[in-house]
Amino acid sequence: MADLTYTPPKVWTWDKANGGQFANINRPVSGATHEKDLPRGKHPFQLHSLGTPNGQKVTILFEELLAAGYSDAEYDAWLINIGDGDQFSSGFVSVNPNSKIPALLDYSGGEPVRVFESGAILFHLAEKFGAFLPGSGPARTECMSWLMWQMSTAPLIGGGFGHFYAYAPEKYEYPINRYAMETKRILDVADKRLGETRYLAGDDYTIADIAAYGWFGAFVRGDAYGDAATFLDVPSYTNLVRWGEELGAREGVRRGRIVNRKGEGLVPERHSAADIDIVLKG
C-alpha cells in the first residue's frame, strides 16, 4: 500500500519501480535509446503512429481527404508500438524529438518535411490541401481556437483522468475526483457549444471536429477507459452525443479510426485503400 503521508523530497529522483503500468517506457529524459531507421513506403506521406485518440486524428483526416477526392493525399501508415519503445528509435526521434505519436514525414515537395504533434499535422495537411479549414477571416480563427482548445484538454482527459481512473497502480479518490471534474467540465464546454452549432467551429465540418472526435468519440461510443462513459454520465451530454454519432457514421471517420491498431476488425498498417476495404467489407 502506498504511503498516504508522502512528503516530496527536496530534489526529486527517478524511481522506475513507481512507474505503474507504463514503467517500462516512461522516463525523465529524452532522446533515442536504440538505432533503427524508419521504413518508407511509396506514397508522398509517411505516417508513423498508433491508433490512440491522438493517432486517429491524422488517419481520419487522411481518409476524409481521400473521400473528398484529394487523390494526392495517399499515405502509408506504419505502426509504432509504444509498449515496445518504438518511439525511442533513432529514426522516430529524428522526426519527433518528443517521442510521442503521431509523427509525419511529408515527401510531397521532394525534400522531406517533418511534422509532429497531432494538431500541427492536422493544420499542415488541411492547409496544404485547402480542405476542412476555412481559408481566412473569423471562420478560420474560430476553427483554430477550437483546435487549440482540444489540444489543451487532451492531457487532462488522458494523462489526468484516464491515468488515475484506469491505469494507476492504485486507486485514489482525490486524483480521480479532481480529473473527473475537469473532464466533465470539458465535456460540458463541448456540449454547450454543440447546442449552438452543428460542428465545433460553426456550420462546417473542420479539423477542429476531427481533433475532438479522436477523444470524445470514444466516450460517446462507450469504449473509453473501460466503463468511463457511465462513470462520467456521458449520455447526459446530448448535444455531444448527437455530434459524436453523426461523425462516427462518416465514411472517413469509420475508415480512419481503425488504422494503426491491432486486433479483429482493425488495420495495423495501411499502405493502400484495399487494406481498409478488406476489413470493413469483412
Short mmCIF file of C-alpha atoms in Angstrom, two decimals:
data_model
loop_
_atom_site.label_atom_id
_atom_site.label_comp_id
_atom_site.label_asym_id
_atom_site.label_seq_id
_atom_site.Cartn_x
_atom_site.Cartn_y
_atom_site.Cartn_z
CA MET A 1 0.00 0.00 0.00
CA ALA A 2 1.33 3.42 -0.90
CA ASP A 3 2.25 5.85 1.86
CA LEU A 4 -0.56 8.40 2.12
CA THR A 5 1.68 10.68 4.21
CA TYR A 6 4.24 11.04 1.42
CA THR A 7 6.31 14.21 1.63
CA PRO A 8 8.14 15.20 -1.57
CA PRO A 9 11.93 15.27 -1.22
CA LYS A 10 13.83 18.48 -1.78
CA VAL A 11 15.21 17.11 -5.07
CA TRP A 12 13.20 14.53 -6.98
CA THR A 13 14.93 11.39 -8.28
CA TRP A 14 13.51 8.79 -10.62
CA ASP A 15 12.34 5.50 -9.15
CA LYS A 16 11.35 3.27 -12.06
CA ALA A 17 9.55 0.91 -9.68
CA ASN A 18 6.89 3.57 -9.13
CA GLY A 19 6.05 3.92 -12.82
CA GLY A 20 2.90 1.81 -12.80
CA GLN A 21 1.63 0.16 -15.97
CA PHE A 22 3.94 2.16 -18.24
CA ALA A 23 7.11 1.92 -16.16
CA ASN A 24 8.93 0.13 -18.98
CA ILE A 25 8.62 3.10 -21.36
CA ASN A 26 8.28 6.20 -19.19
CA ARG A 27 11.48 8.02 -18.28
CA PRO A 28 12.51 11.56 -17.31
CA VAL A 29 14.93 12.13 -20.22
CA SER A 30 14.51 12.48 -23.97
CA GLY A 31 16.38 11.08 -26.94
CA ALA A 32 16.88 7.75 -28.66
CA THR A 33 17.54 4.51 -26.81
CA HIS A 34 18.45 2.47 -29.88
CA GLU A 35 19.37 2.80 -33.53
CA LYS A 36 16.65 1.94 -36.02
CA ASP A 37 15.66 3.59 -39.29
CA LEU A 38 12.03 4.23 -40.11
CA PRO A 39 10.55 2.32 -43.05
CA ARG A 40 9.40 4.22 -46.13
CA GLY A 41 6.57 3.30 -48.45
CA LYS A 42 5.65 4.54 -51.90
CA HIS A 43 3.25 7.34 -51.03
CA PRO A 44 4.06 11.04 -50.50
CA PHE A 45 3.00 10.94 -46.86
CA GLN A 46 4.64 8.61 -44.37
CA LEU A 47 2.80 8.41 -41.06
CA HIS A 48 4.37 6.69 -38.06
CA SER A 49 1.73 6.30 -35.42
CA LEU A 50 -0.55 4.25 -33.20
CA GLY A 51 -4.34 4.34 -33.24
CA THR A 52 -4.76 6.14 -29.93
CA PRO A 53 -7.10 9.14 -29.84
CA ASN A 54 -4.25 11.39 -30.98
CA GLY A 55 -3.19 8.97 -33.70
CA GLN A 56 -6.74 8.56 -35.00
CA LYS A 57 -6.99 12.28 -35.70
CA VAL A 58 -4.46 12.06 -38.51
CA THR A 59 -5.69 8.85 -40.14
CA ILE A 60 -9.25 10.20 -40.05
CA LEU A 61 -8.13 13.38 -41.82
CA PHE A 62 -6.25 11.39 -44.46
CA GLU A 63 -9.29 9.23 -45.11
CA GLU A 64 -11.57 12.28 -45.21
CA LEU A 65 -9.26 13.94 -47.75
CA LEU A 66 -9.25 10.82 -49.93
CA ALA A 67 -13.05 10.51 -49.66
CA ALA A 68 -13.34 14.14 -50.75
CA GLY A 69 -11.38 13.38 -53.91
CA TYR A 70 -7.90 14.55 -52.93
CA SER A 71 -6.04 11.63 -54.50
CA ASP A 72 -2.66 13.23 -53.70
CA ALA A 73 -3.36 12.54 -50.03
CA GLU A 74 -2.39 8.88 -50.35
CA TYR A 75 -0.36 7.75 -47.37
CA ASP A 76 1.46 4.88 -45.73
CA ALA A 77 0.67 4.36 -42.05
CA TRP A 78 3.32 2.46 -40.12
CA LEU A 79 2.62 1.06 -36.68
CA ILE A 80 4.62 2.45 -33.75
CA ASN A 81 4.31 0.06 -30.83
CA ILE A 82 4.82 2.32 -27.84
CA GLY A 83 4.74 -0.64 -25.45
CA ASP A 84 7.90 -1.92 -27.14
CA GLY A 85 9.54 1.51 -27.13
CA ASP A 86 9.44 2.04 -30.92
CA GLN A 87 9.03 5.76 -30.27
CA PHE A 88 12.56 5.88 -28.86
CA SER A 89 14.26 4.64 -32.02
CA SER A 90 16.75 6.99 -33.64
CA GLY A 91 14.56 7.20 -36.74
CA PHE A 92 11.44 8.18 -34.84
CA VAL A 93 13.23 10.66 -32.60
CA SER A 94 14.60 12.37 -35.73
CA VAL A 95 11.00 13.10 -36.74
CA ASN A 96 9.64 13.82 -33.27
CA PRO A 97 12.21 14.74 -30.58
CA ASN A 98 9.41 14.37 -28.02
CA SER A 99 8.99 10.63 -28.80
CA LYS A 100 5.20 10.80 -28.99
CA ILE A 101 2.89 9.63 -31.75
CA PRO A 102 1.83 10.67 -34.33
CA ALA A 103 4.78 11.75 -36.47
CA LEU A 104 4.64 12.54 -40.18
CA LEU A 105 7.18 12.81 -42.97
CA ASP A 106 5.82 14.76 -45.95
CA TYR A 107 7.68 13.98 -49.19
CA SER A 108 5.13 15.69 -51.44
CA GLY A 109 7.53 18.54 -52.16
CA GLY A 110 10.58 16.39 -52.80
CA GLU A 111 12.65 17.05 -49.70
CA PRO A 112 11.09 15.52 -46.59
CA VAL A 113 9.34 17.84 -44.14
CA ARG A 114 8.84 16.52 -40.63
CA VAL A 115 5.66 17.38 -38.73
CA PHE A 116 4.98 16.33 -35.16
CA GLU A 117 2.14 16.95 -32.70
CA SER A 118 -1.30 15.88 -33.91
CA GLY A 119 -2.70 19.41 -34.12
CA ALA A 120 0.26 20.60 -36.19
CA ILE A 121 -0.18 17.65 -38.56
CA LEU A 122 -3.89 18.39 -38.99
CA PHE A 123 -3.15 22.03 -39.71
CA HIS A 124 -0.32 21.16 -42.11
CA LEU A 125 -2.47 18.80 -44.16
CA ALA A 126 -5.61 20.94 -44.12
CA GLU A 127 -3.66 23.99 -45.28
CA LYS A 128 -1.78 22.00 -47.94
CA PHE A 129 -4.99 20.67 -49.48
CA GLY A 130 -7.21 23.65 -48.71
CA ALA A 131 -9.77 21.41 -47.04
CA PHE A 132 -11.51 21.15 -43.67
CA LEU A 133 -10.06 24.54 -42.67
CA PRO A 134 -11.61 27.90 -43.56
CA GLY A 135 -9.31 29.94 -45.77
CA SER A 136 -9.40 33.20 -43.85
CA GLY A 137 -11.31 35.53 -41.58
CA PRO A 138 -13.33 34.85 -38.42
CA ALA A 139 -14.27 31.32 -39.50
CA ARG A 140 -10.61 30.31 -39.71
CA THR A 141 -9.87 31.91 -36.36
CA GLU A 142 -12.81 30.10 -34.74
CA CYS A 143 -11.62 26.79 -36.14
CA MET A 144 -8.10 27.33 -34.84
CA SER A 145 -9.42 28.32 -31.43
CA TRP A 146 -11.35 25.07 -31.09
CA LEU A 147 -8.40 23.07 -32.41
CA MET A 148 -6.08 24.60 -29.82
CA TRP A 149 -8.75 24.09 -27.15
CA GLN A 150 -8.82 20.39 -27.93
CA MET A 151 -5.04 20.14 -27.81
CA SER A 152 -5.05 21.77 -24.37
CA THR A 153 -7.70 19.43 -22.98
CA ALA A 154 -6.17 16.10 -24.04
CA PRO A 155 -3.61 15.93 -21.20
CA LEU A 156 -6.36 16.47 -18.62
CA ILE A 157 -8.53 13.72 -20.10
CA GLY A 158 -5.77 11.24 -20.92
CA GLY A 159 -2.81 11.84 -18.63
CA GLY A 160 -5.09 13.01 -15.84
CA PHE A 161 -8.46 11.27 -15.76
CA GLY A 162 -7.53 8.28 -17.90
CA HIS A 163 -4.36 7.57 -15.98
CA PHE A 164 -5.76 7.73 -12.47
CA TYR A 165 -9.13 6.13 -13.33
CA ALA A 166 -7.81 3.25 -15.46
CA TYR A 167 -4.02 2.87 -15.34
CA ALA A 168 -2.60 3.95 -11.98
CA PRO A 169 -1.35 1.01 -9.88
CA GLU A 170 -3.70 2.01 -7.05
CA LYS A 171 -6.99 3.93 -6.93
CA TYR A 172 -7.03 7.21 -5.03
CA GLU A 173 -10.15 9.29 -4.54
CA TYR A 174 -8.55 12.72 -4.78
CA PRO A 175 -6.90 12.50 -8.24
CA ILE A 176 -9.86 10.58 -9.71
CA ASN A 177 -12.30 13.18 -8.43
CA ARG A 178 -10.03 16.03 -9.50
CA TYR A 179 -9.68 14.85 -13.08
CA ALA A 180 -13.26 13.57 -13.36
CA MET A 181 -14.35 17.11 -12.51
CA GLU A 182 -12.04 18.57 -15.17
CA THR A 183 -13.15 16.04 -17.78
CA LYS A 184 -16.82 16.72 -17.10
CA ARG A 185 -16.18 20.45 -17.40
CA ILE A 186 -14.52 19.82 -20.79
CA LEU A 187 -17.45 17.67 -21.90
CA ASP A 188 -19.81 20.42 -20.80
CA VAL A 189 -17.93 23.04 -22.81
CA ALA A 190 -18.28 20.89 -25.92
CA ASP A 191 -21.91 20.03 -25.19
CA LYS A 192 -22.93 23.67 -24.76
CA ARG A 193 -21.09 24.69 -27.92
CA LEU A 194 -22.69 21.89 -29.92
CA GLY A 195 -26.09 23.06 -28.68
CA GLU A 196 -25.40 26.30 -30.57
CA THR A 197 -23.86 24.96 -33.77
CA ARG A 198 -23.78 21.74 -35.77
CA TYR A 199 -19.99 21.48 -35.53
CA LEU A 200 -17.47 22.93 -33.11
CA ALA A 201 -16.33 25.78 -35.35
CA GLY A 202 -19.76 26.52 -36.82
CA ASP A 203 -21.75 25.15 -39.73
CA ASP A 204 -18.86 23.37 -41.44
CA TYR A 205 -17.03 20.18 -40.51
CA THR A 206 -13.37 21.04 -39.85
CA ILE A 207 -10.14 19.76 -38.37
CA ALA A 208 -11.42 21.01 -35.01
CA ASP A 209 -14.09 18.30 -35.11
CA ILE A 210 -11.62 15.67 -36.31
CA ALA A 211 -9.26 16.50 -33.44
CA ALA A 212 -12.01 16.41 -30.83
CA TYR A 213 -13.59 13.22 -32.15
CA GLY A 214 -10.40 11.30 -31.51
CA TRP A 215 -11.09 11.74 -27.78
CA PHE A 216 -14.81 12.41 -27.41
CA GLY A 217 -15.81 9.75 -29.92
CA ALA A 218 -14.50 7.02 -27.62
CA PHE A 219 -16.65 8.32 -24.75
CA VAL A 220 -19.73 8.57 -26.97
CA ARG A 221 -19.18 5.00 -28.22
CA GLY A 222 -18.65 3.82 -24.63
CA ASP A 223 -15.20 2.35 -25.19
CA ALA A 224 -13.02 4.87 -23.33
CA TYR A 225 -11.17 3.60 -20.26
CA GLY A 226 -13.47 0.67 -19.61
CA ASP A 227 -16.85 1.97 -18.46
CA ALA A 228 -15.77 5.59 -18.04
CA ALA A 229 -18.77 6.75 -20.10
CA THR A 230 -21.08 5.52 -17.35
CA PHE A 231 -18.87 6.93 -14.59
CA LEU A 232 -18.93 10.39 -16.24
CA ASP A 233 -22.59 10.13 -17.32
CA VAL A 234 -21.68 10.86 -20.93
CA PRO A 235 -25.21 10.13 -22.27
CA SER A 236 -26.43 13.22 -20.41
CA TYR A 237 -24.40 15.40 -22.81
CA THR A 238 -27.00 15.06 -25.53
CA ASN A 239 -25.54 17.58 -27.97
CA LEU A 240 -22.14 15.94 -27.74
CA VAL A 241 -23.70 12.51 -28.29
CA ARG A 242 -25.60 13.80 -31.35
CA TRP A 243 -22.37 15.20 -32.80
CA GLY A 244 -20.37 12.08 -31.95
CA GLU A 245 -22.87 9.75 -33.57
CA GLU A 246 -23.04 11.93 -36.69
CA LEU A 247 -19.27 11.98 -37.07
CA GLY A 248 -18.97 8.31 -36.24
CA ALA A 249 -21.17 7.47 -39.23
CA ARG A 250 -18.92 9.31 -41.69
CA GLU A 251 -17.02 7.02 -44.05
CA GLY A 252 -13.73 8.84 -43.47
CA VAL A 253 -14.10 8.52 -39.72
CA ARG A 254 -15.06 4.85 -39.90
CA ARG A 255 -12.00 4.14 -42.02
CA GLY A 256 -9.52 6.33 -40.20
CA ARG A 257 -10.20 5.22 -36.66
CA ILE A 258 -9.31 1.56 -37.31
CA VAL A 259 -5.83 2.27 -38.73
CA ASN A 260 -2.64 1.54 -36.77
CA ARG A 261 -4.48 -0.71 -34.35
CA LYS A 262 -4.14 -4.43 -33.75
CA GLY A 263 -7.00 -6.87 -33.38
CA GLU A 264 -10.00 -8.21 -35.21
CA GLY A 265 -11.56 -5.62 -37.50
CA LEU A 266 -8.52 -3.34 -37.25
CA VAL A 267 -5.68 -2.39 -39.61
CA PRO A 268 -2.18 -2.40 -38.08
CA GLU A 269 -0.60 -0.86 -41.20
CA ARG A 270 -2.20 0.95 -44.10
CA HIS A 271 -0.45 1.13 -47.49
CA SER A 272 -3.46 1.28 -49.81
CA ALA A 273 -7.21 1.73 -49.63
CA ALA A 274 -7.57 -2.00 -50.05
CA ASP A 275 -6.03 -2.61 -46.62
CA ILE A 276 -9.08 -0.93 -45.04
CA ASP A 277 -11.60 -2.15 -47.63
CA ILE A 278 -10.86 -5.77 -46.82
CA VAL A 279 -11.52 -5.24 -43.12
CA LEU A 280 -14.68 -3.15 -43.48
CA LYS A 281 -16.20 -5.47 -46.04
CA GLY A 282 -15.43 -8.47 -43.87
#
